[in-house]
Amino acid sequence: METQTTAKPKTDGELEAYSVASDVAGMKIIFVNVFFVGEPRPGSPWVLVDAGLSLGAGSIRQKAAELFGENNPPKAILLTHGHFDHVGALEPLLKEWTDVPIYAHPLEMPYLRGKSNYPPPDPAVGGGAMAYMSWMFPTGPYDFGDRVRPLPEDGSVPELNGWRWIHTPGHAPGHVSFFREGDRVLLAGDAFTATNQNSAFSVMTQKEELHGPPAYFTIDWQAAKRSIQALAALNPTSAGTGHGKAIRGIQLPQMLDDLVAHFDSREVPEGGRYAKQPAHTDEEGIVDMPSPVSYHVARAVGIGLIVGTVMYLFGGRRRD
Ligand SMILES: [Zn+2]
Ligand SMILES: [Zn+2]
């Protein structure tokens, strides 16, 4: 029987687990997600959101070619923030994509233009191996020079009509999220994260949980909470985050409200370095920060060597 369903738009069920809309494809690189925004057809203009780990550069190029054709670089690269797991592949990608600009919030510039390290990660937050190892994660700075530009002050997003950026600090000082009002699609970076314990992803289930930002790097927990409140107020119905599968469904704002309601008791790490007092930063980088939790200090011995190794392996090298 002839039907008229051939032109039907893709349903959720056809989207991959990390994708948030038919023109917003997500891809996981080891443990962090990047997003490709654009109609998936050869020659289509597109934008890359975040750049994952350095060893993901080849996968990003390959996926881009699959979605948008060969020799079709993005119009821009947008960064939610500059942590090593979100900018690692930039250096190799920029060598190939020689004219592609990067955009980030002005408060992330010190870490992307070689001025300042991020406040150090806090292994005292607990919660698992990632946190425990976090003391050796690279904190930058990277130096992308003039390739990285500030996002427009009016909230518009370069090369992405219909989207706007929202300042969502707390996890990083200039952390931003990207939102498309038309279909309420949100790219939240690390403002909050998602784990989907269900293999089925098309329908939201009660087993799906949202979490706060990755704790070891979060430097201002009250700001992080306010940021999630601001995102909940947007009523998003589909969200991709830096870590975990995409969350899609009309329950998402309620899940965000729930996350906010339990944020202090469930997400803020007891006794963490930044739990009671945030680190302060400005356009130049770190202004002041709370003292490290004591056992952390002992580990500072030899940190340079290990940070250097990890930066080389995962974060790319600094341009000197
Ligand atoms: Zn981060
Ligand atoms: Zn992250």
Short mmCIF file of N, CA and C in Angstrom, two decimals, residues 40-189:
data_model
loop_
_atom_site.label_atom_id
_atom_site.label_comp_id
_atom_site.label_asym_id
_atom_site.label_seq_id
_atom_site.Cartn_x
_atom_site.Cartn_y
_atom_site.Cartn_z
N PRO A 40 22.74 16.80 7.69
CA PRO A 40 23.69 15.79 7.25
C PRO A 40 23.56 15.45 5.77
N ARG A 41 24.22 16.26 4.95
CA ARG A 41 24.32 15.93 3.52
C ARG A 41 25.59 16.55 2.98
N PRO A 42 26.13 15.97 1.91
CA PRO A 42 27.41 16.46 1.39
C PRO A 42 27.35 17.94 1.03
N GLY A 43 28.33 18.69 1.47
CA GLY A 43 28.41 20.11 1.14
C GLY A 43 27.65 21.02 2.08
N SER A 44 26.92 20.43 3.00
CA SER A 44 26.12 21.22 3.93
C SER A 44 27.02 22.01 4.90
N PRO A 45 26.67 23.27 5.18
CA PRO A 45 27.45 24.00 6.19
C PRO A 45 27.21 23.41 7.57
N TRP A 46 28.24 23.43 8.39
CA TRP A 46 28.11 22.82 9.72
C TRP A 46 29.07 23.46 10.70
N VAL A 47 28.83 23.15 11.96
CA VAL A 47 29.62 23.71 13.06
C VAL A 47 29.95 22.58 14.03
N LEU A 48 31.17 22.59 14.54
CA LEU A 48 31.57 21.61 15.55
C LEU A 48 31.45 22.24 16.94
N VAL A 49 30.79 21.55 17.85
CA VAL A 49 30.71 22.03 19.23
C VAL A 49 31.59 21.14 20.11
N ASP A 50 32.62 21.75 20.65
CA ASP A 50 33.66 21.10 21.45
C ASP A 50 34.51 20.15 20.59
N ALA A 51 35.67 19.80 21.14
CA ALA A 51 36.62 19.06 20.30
C ALA A 51 37.24 17.85 20.99
N GLY A 52 36.73 17.45 22.14
CA GLY A 52 37.14 16.17 22.71
C GLY A 52 38.62 16.04 23.01
N LEU A 53 39.04 14.80 23.14
CA LEU A 53 40.43 14.50 23.46
C LEU A 53 41.29 14.51 22.20
N SER A 54 42.59 14.73 22.39
CA SER A 54 43.47 14.88 21.23
C SER A 54 43.44 13.63 20.35
N LEU A 55 43.31 12.46 20.96
CA LEU A 55 43.32 11.26 20.13
C LEU A 55 42.02 11.08 19.36
N GLY A 56 41.07 11.99 19.52
CA GLY A 56 39.81 11.90 18.79
C GLY A 56 39.79 12.65 17.48
N ALA A 57 40.90 13.33 17.14
CA ALA A 57 40.90 14.17 15.93
C ALA A 57 40.53 13.37 14.68
N GLY A 58 41.10 12.17 14.54
CA GLY A 58 40.80 11.35 13.37
C GLY A 58 39.33 10.97 13.30
N SER A 59 38.76 10.61 14.44
CA SER A 59 37.34 10.23 14.47
C SER A 59 36.45 11.41 14.12
N ILE A 60 36.84 12.59 14.59
CA ILE A 60 36.04 13.78 14.28
C ILE A 60 36.07 14.05 12.78
N ARG A 61 37.25 13.98 12.19
CA ARG A 61 37.37 14.19 10.74
C ARG A 61 36.54 13.17 9.96
N GLN A 62 36.62 11.93 10.41
CA GLN A 62 35.91 10.85 9.71
C GLN A 62 34.39 11.04 9.80
N LYS A 63 33.92 11.34 10.99
CA LYS A 63 32.48 11.55 11.18
C LYS A 63 32.01 12.77 10.38
N ALA A 64 32.81 13.81 10.37
CA ALA A 64 32.46 15.01 9.61
C ALA A 64 32.34 14.69 8.12
N ALA A 65 33.25 13.87 7.62
CA ALA A 65 33.20 13.50 6.20
C ALA A 65 31.95 12.67 5.91
N GLU A 66 31.61 11.77 6.83
CA GLU A 66 30.40 10.96 6.66
C GLU A 66 29.15 11.83 6.60
N LEU A 67 29.10 12.81 7.49
CA LEU A 67 27.88 13.62 7.61
C LEU A 67 27.80 14.72 6.54
N PHE A 68 28.92 15.36 6.27
CA PHE A 68 28.88 16.59 5.46
C PHE A 68 29.75 16.53 4.21
N GLY A 69 30.32 15.36 3.93
CA GLY A 69 31.13 15.19 2.72
C GLY A 69 32.60 15.50 2.97
N GLU A 70 33.41 15.02 2.05
CA GLU A 70 34.86 15.24 2.15
C GLU A 70 35.18 16.71 1.89
N ASN A 71 36.30 17.14 2.42
CA ASN A 71 36.80 18.51 2.18
C ASN A 71 35.75 19.58 2.46
N ASN A 72 35.04 19.39 3.51
CA ASN A 72 34.02 20.37 3.91
C ASN A 72 34.24 20.71 5.38
N PRO A 73 35.20 21.59 5.65
CA PRO A 73 35.49 21.93 7.05
C PRO A 73 34.32 22.67 7.69
N PRO A 74 34.26 22.70 9.01
CA PRO A 74 33.17 23.42 9.66
C PRO A 74 33.30 24.93 9.44
N LYS A 75 32.18 25.64 9.57
CA LYS A 75 32.20 27.10 9.48
C LYS A 75 32.81 27.71 10.74
N ALA A 76 32.69 26.99 11.83
CA ALA A 76 33.25 27.48 13.10
C ALA A 76 33.33 26.31 14.08
N ILE A 77 34.14 26.48 15.10
CA ILE A 77 34.17 25.55 16.22
C ILE A 77 33.74 26.33 17.45
N LEU A 78 32.71 25.84 18.11
CA LEU A 78 32.19 26.51 19.31
C LEU A 78 32.61 25.71 20.53
N LEU A 79 33.10 26.40 21.54
CA LEU A 79 33.52 25.71 22.76
C LEU A 79 32.57 26.03 23.90
N THR A 80 32.10 24.98 24.58
CA THR A 80 31.34 25.24 25.80
C THR A 80 32.27 25.73 26.90
N HIS A 81 33.51 25.23 26.88
CA HIS A 81 34.56 25.67 27.80
C HIS A 81 35.86 25.04 27.36
N GLY A 82 36.95 25.38 28.05
CA GLY A 82 38.26 24.99 27.54
C GLY A 82 38.98 23.87 28.26
N HIS A 83 38.26 23.06 29.04
CA HIS A 83 38.94 21.94 29.71
C HIS A 83 39.56 21.00 28.69
N PHE A 84 40.62 20.32 29.13
CA PHE A 84 41.42 19.51 28.20
C PHE A 84 40.60 18.50 27.43
N ASP A 85 39.54 17.99 28.04
CA ASP A 85 38.75 16.95 27.36
C ASP A 85 37.74 17.55 26.38
N HIS A 86 37.71 18.87 26.28
CA HIS A 86 36.80 19.53 25.32
C HIS A 86 37.56 20.28 24.23
N VAL A 87 38.86 20.41 24.39
CA VAL A 87 39.65 21.14 23.37
C VAL A 87 40.84 20.33 22.86
N GLY A 88 40.99 19.09 23.34
CA GLY A 88 42.20 18.32 23.06
C GLY A 88 42.51 18.14 21.58
N ALA A 89 41.48 17.92 20.76
CA ALA A 89 41.73 17.64 19.34
C ALA A 89 41.87 18.91 18.51
N LEU A 90 41.75 20.07 19.15
CA LEU A 90 41.78 21.31 18.37
C LEU A 90 43.09 21.48 17.61
N GLU A 91 44.19 21.25 18.29
CA GLU A 91 45.47 21.52 17.64
C GLU A 91 45.63 20.76 16.33
N PRO A 92 45.45 19.42 16.32
CA PRO A 92 45.54 18.74 15.03
C PRO A 92 44.46 19.16 14.04
N LEU A 93 43.26 19.44 14.51
CA LEU A 93 42.19 19.83 13.59
C LEU A 93 42.47 21.18 12.95
N LEU A 94 42.98 22.11 13.75
CA LEU A 94 43.22 23.47 13.22
C LEU A 94 44.32 23.47 12.16
N LYS A 95 45.23 22.51 12.26
CA LYS A 95 46.29 22.43 11.24
C LYS A 95 45.68 22.12 9.88
N GLU A 96 44.62 21.33 9.90
CA GLU A 96 43.97 20.98 8.64
C GLU A 96 42.93 22.03 8.24
N TRP A 97 42.18 22.49 9.24
CA TRP A 97 41.13 23.48 8.99
C TRP A 97 41.71 24.87 9.26
N THR A 98 42.50 25.34 8.32
CA THR A 98 43.35 26.49 8.60
C THR A 98 42.59 27.81 8.75
N ASP A 99 41.38 27.91 8.23
CA ASP A 99 40.65 29.19 8.30
C ASP A 99 39.47 29.15 9.26
N VAL A 100 39.33 28.08 9.99
CA VAL A 100 38.13 27.93 10.83
C VAL A 100 38.31 28.66 12.15
N PRO A 101 37.43 29.60 12.46
CA PRO A 101 37.54 30.29 13.75
C PRO A 101 36.96 29.47 14.90
N ILE A 102 37.46 29.73 16.10
CA ILE A 102 36.93 29.11 17.32
C ILE A 102 36.25 30.22 18.11
N TYR A 103 35.14 29.89 18.74
CA TYR A 103 34.46 30.87 19.60
C TYR A 103 34.29 30.32 21.01
N ALA A 104 34.54 31.19 21.98
CA ALA A 104 34.35 30.82 23.39
C ALA A 104 33.99 32.08 24.16
N HIS A 105 33.54 31.89 25.38
CA HIS A 105 33.19 33.03 26.25
C HIS A 105 34.45 33.80 26.63
N PRO A 106 34.35 35.14 26.75
CA PRO A 106 35.53 35.94 27.13
C PRO A 106 36.22 35.43 28.40
N LEU A 107 35.46 34.90 29.36
CA LEU A 107 36.08 34.43 30.60
C LEU A 107 36.85 33.12 30.44
N GLU A 108 36.76 32.50 29.28
CA GLU A 108 37.58 31.31 29.00
C GLU A 108 38.87 31.68 28.27
N MET A 109 38.95 32.94 27.82
CA MET A 109 40.11 33.34 27.00
C MET A 109 41.47 33.12 27.67
N PRO A 110 41.61 33.41 28.97
CA PRO A 110 42.94 33.21 29.56
C PRO A 110 43.46 31.79 29.42
N TYR A 111 42.57 30.82 29.39
CA TYR A 111 42.98 29.41 29.33
C TYR A 111 43.15 28.92 27.89
N LEU A 112 42.68 29.74 26.98
CA LEU A 112 42.75 29.38 25.55
C LEU A 112 43.76 30.24 24.80
N ARG A 113 44.22 31.29 25.47
CA ARG A 113 45.22 32.15 24.84
C ARG A 113 46.52 32.19 25.64
N GLY A 114 46.75 31.13 26.41
CA GLY A 114 48.05 30.96 27.06
C GLY A 114 48.33 31.86 28.25
N LYS A 115 47.28 32.46 28.84
CA LYS A 115 47.52 33.40 29.95
C LYS A 115 47.51 32.77 31.32
N SER A 116 46.68 31.77 31.53
CA SER A 116 46.49 31.25 32.88
C SER A 116 46.10 29.77 32.83
N ASN A 117 46.54 29.05 33.84
CA ASN A 117 46.00 27.71 34.04
C ASN A 117 44.61 27.83 34.64
N TYR A 118 43.80 26.79 34.48
CA TYR A 118 42.57 26.69 35.25
C TYR A 118 42.93 26.47 36.72
N PRO A 119 42.03 26.85 37.62
CA PRO A 119 42.21 26.40 39.01
C PRO A 119 42.37 24.89 39.01
N PRO A 120 43.25 24.36 39.85
CA PRO A 120 43.54 22.93 39.78
C PRO A 120 42.32 22.07 40.11
N PRO A 121 42.25 20.89 39.52
CA PRO A 121 41.16 19.98 39.85
C PRO A 121 41.24 19.52 41.30
N ASP A 122 40.12 19.04 41.79
CA ASP A 122 40.01 18.70 43.22
C ASP A 122 39.74 17.22 43.40
N PRO A 123 40.79 16.43 43.65
CA PRO A 123 40.57 14.99 43.83
C PRO A 123 39.80 14.68 45.10
N ALA A 124 39.68 15.64 46.02
CA ALA A 124 38.98 15.40 47.28
C ALA A 124 37.47 15.27 47.10
N VAL A 125 36.96 15.50 45.89
CA VAL A 125 35.52 15.40 45.70
C VAL A 125 35.03 13.96 45.77
N GLY A 126 35.93 13.00 45.59
CA GLY A 126 35.52 11.60 45.66
C GLY A 126 34.65 11.20 44.50
N GLY A 127 34.03 10.03 44.63
CA GLY A 127 33.05 9.63 43.63
C GLY A 127 33.59 8.72 42.53
N GLY A 128 34.85 8.36 42.59
CA GLY A 128 35.31 7.41 41.59
C GLY A 128 36.68 7.70 41.04
N ALA A 129 37.08 6.84 40.12
CA ALA A 129 38.44 6.88 39.60
C ALA A 129 38.77 8.18 38.88
N MET A 130 37.78 8.71 38.16
CA MET A 130 38.04 9.95 37.42
C MET A 130 38.45 11.07 38.38
N ALA A 131 37.71 11.17 39.48
CA ALA A 131 38.02 12.20 40.46
C ALA A 131 39.38 11.94 41.10
N TYR A 132 39.61 10.68 41.42
CA TYR A 132 40.85 10.33 42.09
C TYR A 132 42.06 10.66 41.22
N MET A 133 41.91 10.43 39.93
CA MET A 133 43.03 10.68 39.00
C MET A 133 43.11 12.14 38.56
N SER A 134 42.10 12.92 38.92
CA SER A 134 41.96 14.24 38.33
C SER A 134 43.12 15.17 38.66
N TRP A 135 43.83 14.87 39.74
CA TRP A 135 44.94 15.76 40.09
C TRP A 135 46.00 15.78 39.00
N MET A 136 46.01 14.77 38.15
CA MET A 136 47.00 14.79 37.08
C MET A 136 46.42 15.23 35.73
N PHE A 137 45.16 15.65 35.72
CA PHE A 137 44.61 16.17 34.46
C PHE A 137 45.25 17.51 34.13
N PRO A 138 45.54 17.72 32.86
CA PRO A 138 46.12 19.01 32.47
C PRO A 138 45.14 20.16 32.68
N THR A 139 45.66 21.28 33.12
CA THR A 139 44.79 22.45 33.32
C THR A 139 45.14 23.58 32.35
N GLY A 140 45.94 23.27 31.37
CA GLY A 140 46.28 24.28 30.38
C GLY A 140 47.45 25.12 30.84
N PRO A 141 47.63 26.34 30.34
CA PRO A 141 46.75 26.88 29.31
C PRO A 141 47.12 26.39 27.91
N TYR A 142 46.10 26.34 27.09
CA TYR A 142 46.34 26.17 25.67
C TYR A 142 46.53 27.56 25.08
N ASP A 143 47.15 27.60 23.92
CA ASP A 143 47.28 28.90 23.28
C ASP A 143 46.89 28.80 21.81
N PHE A 144 45.66 29.15 21.55
CA PHE A 144 45.18 29.14 20.17
C PHE A 144 45.23 30.53 19.55
N GLY A 145 45.82 31.46 20.28
CA GLY A 145 46.05 32.81 19.75
C GLY A 145 44.79 33.45 19.20
N ASP A 146 44.92 34.06 18.03
CA ASP A 146 43.79 34.77 17.43
C ASP A 146 42.76 33.85 16.80
N ARG A 147 43.10 32.57 16.76
CA ARG A 147 42.09 31.65 16.19
C ARG A 147 40.85 31.60 17.08
N VAL A 148 41.05 31.87 18.37
CA VAL A 148 39.89 31.83 19.27
C VAL A 148 39.38 33.25 19.51
N ARG A 149 38.08 33.42 19.33
CA ARG A 149 37.45 34.73 19.41
C ARG A 149 36.33 34.70 20.45
N PRO A 150 36.03 35.87 21.02
CA PRO A 150 34.91 35.88 21.97
C PRO A 150 33.56 35.73 21.28
N LEU A 151 32.66 35.03 21.90
CA LEU A 151 31.29 34.93 21.40
C LEU A 151 30.67 36.33 21.37
N PRO A 152 29.79 36.61 20.41
CA PRO A 152 29.17 37.93 20.33
C PRO A 152 28.39 38.26 21.60
N GLU A 153 28.50 39.52 22.02
CA GLU A 153 27.84 39.93 23.27
C GLU A 153 26.32 39.82 23.22
N ASP A 154 25.76 39.88 22.03
CA ASP A 154 24.29 39.88 21.93
C ASP A 154 23.67 38.49 22.12
N GLY A 155 24.50 37.51 22.39
CA GLY A 155 23.97 36.17 22.64
C GLY A 155 23.78 35.33 21.39
N SER A 156 24.01 35.90 20.24
CA SER A 156 23.88 35.12 19.01
C SER A 156 25.06 34.16 18.88
N VAL A 157 24.88 33.15 18.06
CA VAL A 157 25.92 32.14 17.87
C VAL A 157 26.41 32.21 16.42
N PRO A 158 27.68 32.51 16.22
CA PRO A 158 28.20 32.61 14.86
C PRO A 158 27.92 31.34 14.06
N GLU A 159 27.44 31.52 12.85
CA GLU A 159 27.20 30.43 11.90
C GLU A 159 26.02 29.53 12.27
N LEU A 160 25.33 29.84 13.34
CA LEU A 160 24.16 29.02 13.71
C LEU A 160 22.95 29.91 13.94
N ASN A 161 22.16 30.10 12.89
CA ASN A 161 20.94 30.87 13.03
C ASN A 161 19.95 30.15 13.93
N GLY A 162 19.24 30.93 14.72
CA GLY A 162 18.22 30.34 15.58
C GLY A 162 18.75 29.84 16.91
N TRP A 163 20.06 29.88 17.08
CA TRP A 163 20.66 29.45 18.35
C TRP A 163 21.12 30.67 19.14
N ARG A 164 21.19 30.52 20.44
CA ARG A 164 21.84 31.53 21.26
C ARG A 164 22.69 30.83 22.31
N TRP A 165 23.67 31.59 22.81
CA TRP A 165 24.49 31.01 23.88
C TRP A 165 24.06 31.60 25.22
N ILE A 166 24.20 30.80 26.24
CA ILE A 166 23.82 31.21 27.60
C ILE A 166 25.03 30.99 28.50
N HIS A 167 25.41 32.01 29.24
CA HIS A 167 26.52 31.87 30.17
C HIS A 167 26.08 30.98 31.32
N THR A 168 26.74 29.85 31.49
CA THR A 168 26.38 28.89 32.54
C THR A 168 27.63 28.56 33.36
N PRO A 169 28.10 29.53 34.14
CA PRO A 169 29.36 29.34 34.88
C PRO A 169 29.19 28.41 36.08
N GLY A 170 30.30 28.09 36.70
CA GLY A 170 30.29 27.23 37.88
C GLY A 170 31.27 26.09 37.69
N HIS A 171 31.07 25.34 36.62
CA HIS A 171 32.03 24.27 36.29
C HIS A 171 33.32 24.90 35.76
N ALA A 172 33.16 25.86 34.89
CA ALA A 172 34.28 26.68 34.41
C ALA A 172 33.77 28.12 34.36
N PRO A 173 34.67 29.10 34.51
CA PRO A 173 34.20 30.49 34.63
C PRO A 173 33.41 30.98 33.42
N GLY A 174 33.88 30.63 32.24
CA GLY A 174 33.19 31.09 31.03
C GLY A 174 32.46 29.96 30.34
N HIS A 175 31.96 29.06 31.12
CA HIS A 175 31.21 27.95 30.53
C HIS A 175 29.94 28.48 29.87
N VAL A 176 29.63 28.02 28.66
CA VAL A 176 28.39 28.40 28.00
C VAL A 176 27.64 27.16 27.54
N SER A 177 26.33 27.34 27.39
CA SER A 177 25.49 26.32 26.79
C SER A 177 24.87 26.94 25.53
N PHE A 178 24.47 26.10 24.61
CA PHE A 178 23.88 26.58 23.35
C PHE A 178 22.45 26.06 23.26
N PHE A 179 21.53 26.98 22.88
CA PHE A 179 20.11 26.63 22.89
C PHE A 179 19.44 27.10 21.61
N ARG A 180 18.60 26.21 21.05
CA ARG A 180 17.80 26.57 19.88
C ARG A 180 16.35 26.60 20.28
N GLU A 181 15.80 27.80 20.29
CA GLU A 181 14.43 28.01 20.78
C GLU A 181 13.41 27.21 19.95
N GLY A 182 13.61 27.18 18.63
CA GLY A 182 12.62 26.60 17.71
C GLY A 182 12.17 25.20 18.12
N ASP A 183 13.11 24.34 18.44
CA ASP A 183 12.73 22.99 18.86
C ASP A 183 13.28 22.66 20.25
N ARG A 184 13.70 23.70 20.96
CA ARG A 184 14.14 23.59 22.36
C ARG A 184 15.24 22.55 22.54
N VAL A 185 16.20 22.66 21.65
CA VAL A 185 17.36 21.76 21.71
C VAL A 185 18.48 22.47 22.46
N LEU A 186 19.09 21.74 23.37
CA LEU A 186 20.12 22.31 24.24
C LEU A 186 21.41 21.51 24.13
N LEU A 187 22.51 22.23 23.98
CA LEU A 187 23.82 21.62 24.14
C LEU A 187 24.42 22.22 25.40
N ALA A 188 24.51 21.42 26.45
CA ALA A 188 24.77 21.96 27.78
C ALA A 188 26.22 21.83 28.23
N GLY A 189 27.08 21.26 27.38
CA GLY A 189 28.47 21.08 27.81
C GLY A 189 28.52 20.33 29.12
#
